[in-house]
């Protein structure tokens, strides 16, 4: 474990920033053999990676779960990567993460706890444009998320309080955010 930690700290900052993307790609490749999904071009792979990243930004699901659901939808339905890529995030999440409603197993439904709305408070506070970036400002529980998109690329800035958008923290985090163009 020491050697792994030592290797991590020897990496340059650009490689450290790309580790999550590499992990996502490795997960996709490792699960890919289990499904009958064909990717014909590098563009399709880029779109698939972009779909996974969008899901990672707005959900708490693990990369494995996200990739598995995407591959299951692509395999089982008459859906293409382009179809998923063109969907709005709400529609994409509905397709990928809703359970099959045709199951008749009532026992599972009786054991589920009804979620408390106060614990799952999520709200879009504002949508605006800032320096050619399209921004969506959201509150998720006690954190504030600023989802930023420019072209086909997106990123997220997490703020601890609403004051951080005004005290310079937002601009500092925006400059640290690398939208791959």
PDB file of C-alpha atoms in Angstrom:
ATOM      1  CA  UNK A   1       0.000   0.000   0.000  1.00  0.00           C
ATOM      2  CA  UNK A   2       2.912   2.340   0.727  1.00  0.00           C
ATOM      3  CA  UNK A   3       4.203   1.927  -2.811  1.00  0.00           C
ATOM      4  CA  UNK A   4       0.796   2.757  -4.263  1.00  0.00           C
ATOM      5  CA  UNK A   5       0.509   5.915  -2.173  1.00  0.00           C
ATOM      6  CA  UNK A   6       4.051   6.891  -3.087  1.00  0.00           C
ATOM      7  CA  UNK A   7       3.280   6.415  -6.803  1.00  0.00           C
ATOM      8  CA  UNK A   8       0.145   8.547  -6.450  1.00  0.00           C
ATOM      9  CA  UNK A   9       2.066  11.475  -5.008  1.00  0.00           C
ATOM     10  CA  UNK A  10       4.684  11.176  -7.758  1.00  0.00           C
ATOM     11  CA  UNK A  11       2.021  11.737 -10.425  1.00  0.00           C
ATOM     12  CA  UNK A  12       1.668  15.205 -11.895  1.00  0.00           C
ATOM     13  CA  UNK A  13      -1.551  17.163 -11.273  1.00  0.00           C
ATOM     14  CA  UNK A  14      -2.938  16.596 -14.772  1.00  0.00           C
ATOM     15  CA  UNK A  15      -2.728  12.803 -14.388  1.00  0.00           C
ATOM     16  CA  UNK A  16      -4.303  12.999 -10.923  1.00  0.00           C
ATOM     17  CA  UNK A  17      -7.224  14.946 -12.422  1.00  0.00           C
ATOM     18  CA  UNK A  18      -7.693  12.233 -15.069  1.00  0.00           C
ATOM     19  CA  UNK A  19      -7.686   9.294 -12.624  1.00  0.00           C
ATOM     20  CA  UNK A  20     -11.463   9.365 -12.154  1.00  0.00           C
ATOM     21  CA  UNK A  21     -11.976   9.349 -15.912  1.00  0.00           C
ATOM     22  CA  UNK A  22      -9.518   6.456 -16.281  1.00  0.00           C
ATOM     23  CA  UNK A  23     -11.272   4.520 -13.515  1.00  0.00           C
ATOM     24  CA  UNK A  24     -14.613   5.091 -15.236  1.00  0.00           C
ATOM     25  CA  UNK A  25     -13.199   3.891 -18.554  1.00  0.00           C
ATOM     26  CA  UNK A  26     -11.665   0.801 -16.897  1.00  0.00           C
ATOM     27  CA  UNK A  27     -14.983  -0.022 -15.258  1.00  0.00           C
ATOM     28  CA  UNK A  28     -16.776   0.324 -18.594  1.00  0.00           C
ATOM     29  CA  UNK A  29     -14.258  -1.916 -20.361  1.00  0.00           C
ATOM     30  CA  UNK A  30     -14.348  -4.566 -17.616  1.00  0.00           C
ATOM     31  CA  UNK A  31     -18.171  -4.764 -17.674  1.00  0.00           C
ATOM     32  CA  UNK A  32     -18.419  -4.498 -21.444  1.00  0.00           C
ATOM     33  CA  UNK A  33     -17.713  -8.200 -22.060  1.00  0.00           C
ATOM     34  CA  UNK A  34     -20.837  -9.220 -20.119  1.00  0.00           C
ATOM     35  CA  UNK A  35     -23.196  -7.449 -22.533  1.00  0.00           C
ATOM     36  CA  UNK A  36     -23.944  -7.673 -26.238  1.00  0.00           C
ATOM     37  CA  UNK A  37     -23.385  -3.993 -27.024  1.00  0.00           C
ATOM     38  CA  UNK A  38     -21.365  -2.967 -30.056  1.00  0.00           C
ATOM     39  CA  UNK A  39     -19.448   0.306 -30.221  1.00  0.00           C
ATOM     40  CA  UNK A  40     -18.431   1.137 -33.758  1.00  0.00           C
ATOM     41  CA  UNK A  41     -16.571   4.454 -33.438  1.00  0.00           C
ATOM     42  CA  UNK A  42     -14.493   6.394 -30.969  1.00  0.00           C
ATOM     43  CA  UNK A  43     -17.215   9.054 -31.077  1.00  0.00           C
ATOM     44  CA  UNK A  44     -19.721   6.552 -29.693  1.00  0.00           C
ATOM     45  CA  UNK A  45     -17.273   5.683 -26.888  1.00  0.00           C
ATOM     46  CA  UNK A  46     -16.860   9.388 -26.081  1.00  0.00           C
ATOM     47  CA  UNK A  47     -20.635   9.826 -25.976  1.00  0.00           C
ATOM     48  CA  UNK A  48     -20.968   6.785 -23.722  1.00  0.00           C
ATOM     49  CA  UNK A  49     -18.309   8.163 -21.357  1.00  0.00           C
ATOM     50  CA  UNK A  50     -20.103  11.535 -21.353  1.00  0.00           C
ATOM     51  CA  UNK A  51     -23.398   9.829 -20.423  1.00  0.00           C
ATOM     52  CA  UNK A  52     -21.670   8.022 -17.545  1.00  0.00           C
ATOM     53  CA  UNK A  53     -20.100  11.272 -16.328  1.00  0.00           C
ATOM     54  CA  UNK A  54     -23.454  13.091 -16.413  1.00  0.00           C
ATOM     55  CA  UNK A  55     -24.985  10.318 -14.309  1.00  0.00           C
ATOM     56  CA  UNK A  56     -22.077  10.404 -11.862  1.00  0.00           C
ATOM     57  CA  UNK A  57     -22.512  14.142 -11.376  1.00  0.00           C
ATOM     58  CA  UNK A  58     -26.195  14.081 -10.517  1.00  0.00           C
ATOM     59  CA  UNK A  59     -26.539  10.751  -8.684  1.00  0.00           C
ATOM     60  CA  UNK A  60     -24.965   9.000  -5.723  1.00  0.00           C
ATOM     61  CA  UNK A  61     -24.742   5.689  -7.561  1.00  0.00           C
ATOM     62  CA  UNK A  62     -21.446   3.871  -7.981  1.00  0.00           C
ATOM     63  CA  UNK A  63     -19.722   3.805 -11.360  1.00  0.00           C
ATOM     64  CA  UNK A  64     -20.349   0.048 -11.606  1.00  0.00           C
ATOM     65  CA  UNK A  65     -24.079   0.506 -11.082  1.00  0.00           C
ATOM     66  CA  UNK A  66     -24.303   3.352 -13.604  1.00  0.00           C
ATOM     67  CA  UNK A  67     -22.339   1.478 -16.272  1.00  0.00           C
ATOM     68  CA  UNK A  68     -24.306  -1.732 -15.685  1.00  0.00           C
ATOM     69  CA  UNK A  69     -27.639   0.066 -16.074  1.00  0.00           C
ATOM     70  CA  UNK A  70     -26.519   1.838 -19.242  1.00  0.00           C
ATOM     71  CA  UNK A  71     -25.277  -1.396 -20.810  1.00  0.00           C
ATOM     72  CA  UNK A  72     -28.487  -3.230 -19.823  1.00  0.00           C
ATOM     73  CA  UNK A  73     -30.619  -0.527 -21.455  1.00  0.00           C
ATOM     74  CA  UNK A  74     -28.485  -0.560 -24.600  1.00  0.00           C
ATOM     75  CA  UNK A  75     -28.663  -4.359 -24.798  1.00  0.00           C
ATOM     76  CA  UNK A  76     -32.318  -4.927 -23.918  1.00  0.00           C
ATOM     77  CA  UNK A  77     -34.035  -2.075 -25.721  1.00  0.00           C
ATOM     78  CA  UNK A  78     -34.025  -0.629 -29.191  1.00  0.00           C
ATOM     79  CA  UNK A  79     -31.953   2.277 -27.899  1.00  0.00           C
ATOM     80  CA  UNK A  80     -28.682   3.616 -29.264  1.00  0.00           C
ATOM     81  CA  UNK A  81     -25.908   5.530 -27.552  1.00  0.00           C
ATOM     82  CA  UNK A  82     -26.947   8.596 -29.550  1.00  0.00           C
ATOM     83  CA  UNK A  83     -30.522   8.259 -28.249  1.00  0.00           C
ATOM     84  CA  UNK A  84     -29.272   8.277 -24.649  1.00  0.00           C
ATOM     85  CA  UNK A  85     -26.796  11.073 -25.361  1.00  0.00           C
ATOM     86  CA  UNK A  86     -29.536  13.325 -26.775  1.00  0.00           C
ATOM     87  CA  UNK A  87     -31.825  12.925 -23.738  1.00  0.00           C
ATOM     88  CA  UNK A  88     -32.231  15.585 -21.079  1.00  0.00           C
ATOM     89  CA  UNK A  89     -30.782  14.517 -17.731  1.00  0.00           C
ATOM     90  CA  UNK A  90     -34.207  13.893 -16.120  1.00  0.00           C
ATOM     91  CA  UNK A  91     -35.305  11.606 -18.955  1.00  0.00           C
ATOM     92  CA  UNK A  92     -31.942   9.823 -18.948  1.00  0.00           C
ATOM     93  CA  UNK A  93     -32.146   9.141 -15.214  1.00  0.00           C
ATOM     94  CA  UNK A  94     -35.715   7.908 -15.559  1.00  0.00           C
ATOM     95  CA  UNK A  95     -34.749   5.423 -18.268  1.00  0.00           C
ATOM     96  CA  UNK A  96     -31.598   4.197 -16.557  1.00  0.00           C
ATOM     97  CA  UNK A  97     -32.595   4.042 -12.910  1.00  0.00           C
ATOM     98  CA  UNK A  98     -36.299   3.202 -12.629  1.00  0.00           C
ATOM     99  CA  UNK A  99     -37.194  -0.327 -11.662  1.00  0.00           C
ATOM    100  CA  UNK A 100     -39.281  -2.508 -13.928  1.00  0.00           C
ATOM    101  CA  UNK A 101     -42.857  -1.794 -12.908  1.00  0.00           C
ATOM    102  CA  UNK A 102     -44.116  -5.135 -14.214  1.00  0.00           C
ATOM    103  CA  UNK A 103     -42.880  -7.084 -11.191  1.00  0.00           C
ATOM    104  CA  UNK A 104     -45.637  -8.488  -9.007  1.00  0.00           C
ATOM    105  CA  UNK A 105     -43.535  -9.012  -5.891  1.00  0.00           C
ATOM    106  CA  UNK A 106     -45.519  -7.152  -3.209  1.00  0.00           C
ATOM    107  CA  UNK A 107     -43.335  -8.473  -0.383  1.00  0.00           C
ATOM    108  CA  UNK A 108     -40.472  -6.189  -1.412  1.00  0.00           C
ATOM    109  CA  UNK A 109     -42.777  -3.174  -1.437  1.00  0.00           C
ATOM    110  CA  UNK A 110     -44.007  -3.824   2.099  1.00  0.00           C
ATOM    111  CA  UNK A 111     -40.482  -3.827   3.535  1.00  0.00           C
ATOM    112  CA  UNK A 112     -39.389  -0.535   1.994  1.00  0.00           C
ATOM    113  CA  UNK A 113     -39.268   2.541   4.161  1.00  0.00           C
ATOM    114  CA  UNK A 114     -40.898   5.682   2.847  1.00  0.00           C
ATOM    115  CA  UNK A 115     -38.211   8.316   2.357  1.00  0.00           C
ATOM    116  CA  UNK A 116     -38.425  11.489   4.385  1.00  0.00           C
ATOM    117  CA  UNK A 117     -38.672  14.502   2.062  1.00  0.00           C
ATOM    118  CA  UNK A 118     -36.710  16.675   4.491  1.00  0.00           C
ATOM    119  CA  UNK A 119     -33.722  14.294   4.277  1.00  0.00           C
ATOM    120  CA  UNK A 120     -33.770  14.301   0.463  1.00  0.00           C
ATOM    121  CA  UNK A 121     -34.185  18.028  -0.119  1.00  0.00           C
ATOM    122  CA  UNK A 122     -32.997  18.854  -3.624  1.00  0.00           C
ATOM    123  CA  UNK A 123     -33.864  22.080  -5.329  1.00  0.00           C
ATOM    124  CA  UNK A 124     -32.775  24.089  -8.363  1.00  0.00           C
ATOM    125  CA  UNK A 125     -32.201  27.613  -7.121  1.00  0.00           C
ATOM    126  CA  UNK A 126     -31.174  29.373 -10.341  1.00  0.00           C
ATOM    127  CA  UNK A 127     -30.098  28.945 -13.943  1.00  0.00           C
ATOM    128  CA  UNK A 128     -27.809  31.528 -15.508  1.00  0.00           C
ATOM    129  CA  UNK A 129     -24.981  32.177 -17.969  1.00  0.00           C
ATOM    130  CA  UNK A 130     -21.536  33.214 -16.720  1.00  0.00           C
ATOM    131  CA  UNK A 131     -18.591  33.833 -19.105  1.00  0.00           C
ATOM    132  CA  UNK A 132     -20.013  31.532 -21.853  1.00  0.00           C
ATOM    133  CA  UNK A 133     -20.803  28.827 -19.279  1.00  0.00           C
ATOM    134  CA  UNK A 134     -24.380  27.669 -18.747  1.00  0.00           C
ATOM    135  CA  UNK A 135     -24.804  27.246 -14.991  1.00  0.00           C
ATOM    136  CA  UNK A 136     -27.422  25.523 -12.857  1.00  0.00           C
ATOM    137  CA  UNK A 137     -27.251  26.378  -9.157  1.00  0.00           C
ATOM    138  CA  UNK A 138     -28.791  23.636  -6.962  1.00  0.00           C
ATOM    139  CA  UNK A 139     -29.171  22.874  -3.298  1.00  0.00           C
ATOM    140  CA  UNK A 140     -28.700  19.246  -2.305  1.00  0.00           C
ATOM    141  CA  UNK A 141     -29.254  18.725   1.412  1.00  0.00           C
ATOM    142  CA  UNK A 142     -26.775  21.087   3.113  1.00  0.00           C
ATOM    143  CA  UNK A 143     -24.452  21.590   0.094  1.00  0.00           C
ATOM    144  CA  UNK A 144     -24.805  23.779  -2.962  1.00  0.00           C
ATOM    145  CA  UNK A 145     -23.928  22.416  -6.404  1.00  0.00           C
ATOM    146  CA  UNK A 146     -23.084  24.536  -9.400  1.00  0.00           C
ATOM    147  CA  UNK A 147     -23.402  22.440 -12.557  1.00  0.00           C
ATOM    148  CA  UNK A 148     -21.497  24.106 -15.376  1.00  0.00           C
ATOM    149  CA  UNK A 149     -21.671  23.220 -19.056  1.00  0.00           C
ATOM    150  CA  UNK A 150     -19.925  24.605 -22.087  1.00  0.00           C
ATOM    151  CA  UNK A 151     -20.550  22.843 -25.381  1.00  0.00           C
ATOM    152  CA  UNK A 152     -20.517  19.083 -24.798  1.00  0.00           C
ATOM    153  CA  UNK A 153     -18.472  19.327 -21.616  1.00  0.00           C
ATOM    154  CA  UNK A 154     -19.706  19.708 -18.075  1.00  0.00           C
ATOM    155  CA  UNK A 155     -18.406  19.950 -14.544  1.00  0.00           C
ATOM    156  CA  UNK A 156     -19.598  20.459 -10.984  1.00  0.00           C
ATOM    157  CA  UNK A 157     -18.476  22.835  -8.282  1.00  0.00           C
ATOM    158  CA  UNK A 158     -19.491  21.964  -4.724  1.00  0.00           C
ATOM    159  CA  UNK A 159     -19.982  24.879  -2.345  1.00  0.00           C
ATOM    160  CA  UNK A 160     -20.445  24.573   1.415  1.00  0.00           C
ATOM    161  CA  UNK A 161     -22.539  27.718   1.711  1.00  0.00           C
ATOM    162  CA  UNK A 162     -24.365  30.106  -0.568  1.00  0.00           C
ATOM    163  CA  UNK A 163     -21.923  32.864   0.434  1.00  0.00           C
ATOM    164  CA  UNK A 164     -19.107  31.079  -1.406  1.00  0.00           C
ATOM    165  CA  UNK A 165     -20.618  32.134  -4.724  1.00  0.00           C
ATOM    166  CA  UNK A 166     -20.037  35.771  -3.748  1.00  0.00           C
ATOM    167  CA  UNK A 167     -16.744  35.714  -1.807  1.00  0.00           C
ATOM    168  CA  UNK A 168     -14.489  34.564  -4.682  1.00  0.00           C
ATOM    169  CA  UNK A 169     -14.555  30.851  -3.900  1.00  0.00           C
ATOM    170  CA  UNK A 170     -16.767  30.238  -6.939  1.00  0.00           C
ATOM    171  CA  UNK A 171     -14.348  31.922  -9.361  1.00  0.00           C
ATOM    172  CA  UNK A 172     -11.365  30.126  -7.818  1.00  0.00           C
ATOM    173  CA  UNK A 173     -13.064  26.741  -8.137  1.00  0.00           C
ATOM    174  CA  UNK A 174     -14.198  27.611 -11.672  1.00  0.00           C
ATOM    175  CA  UNK A 175     -10.605  28.352 -12.692  1.00  0.00           C
ATOM    176  CA  UNK A 176      -9.518  24.997 -11.184  1.00  0.00           C
ATOM    177  CA  UNK A 177     -12.257  23.152 -13.069  1.00  0.00           C
ATOM    178  CA  UNK A 178     -10.954  21.799 -16.351  1.00  0.00           C
ATOM    179  CA  UNK A 179     -13.626  21.448 -19.002  1.00  0.00           C
ATOM    180  CA  UNK A 180     -11.975  19.308 -21.671  1.00  0.00           C
ATOM    181  CA  UNK A 181     -12.316  21.271 -24.886  1.00  0.00           C
TER     182      UNK A 181
END
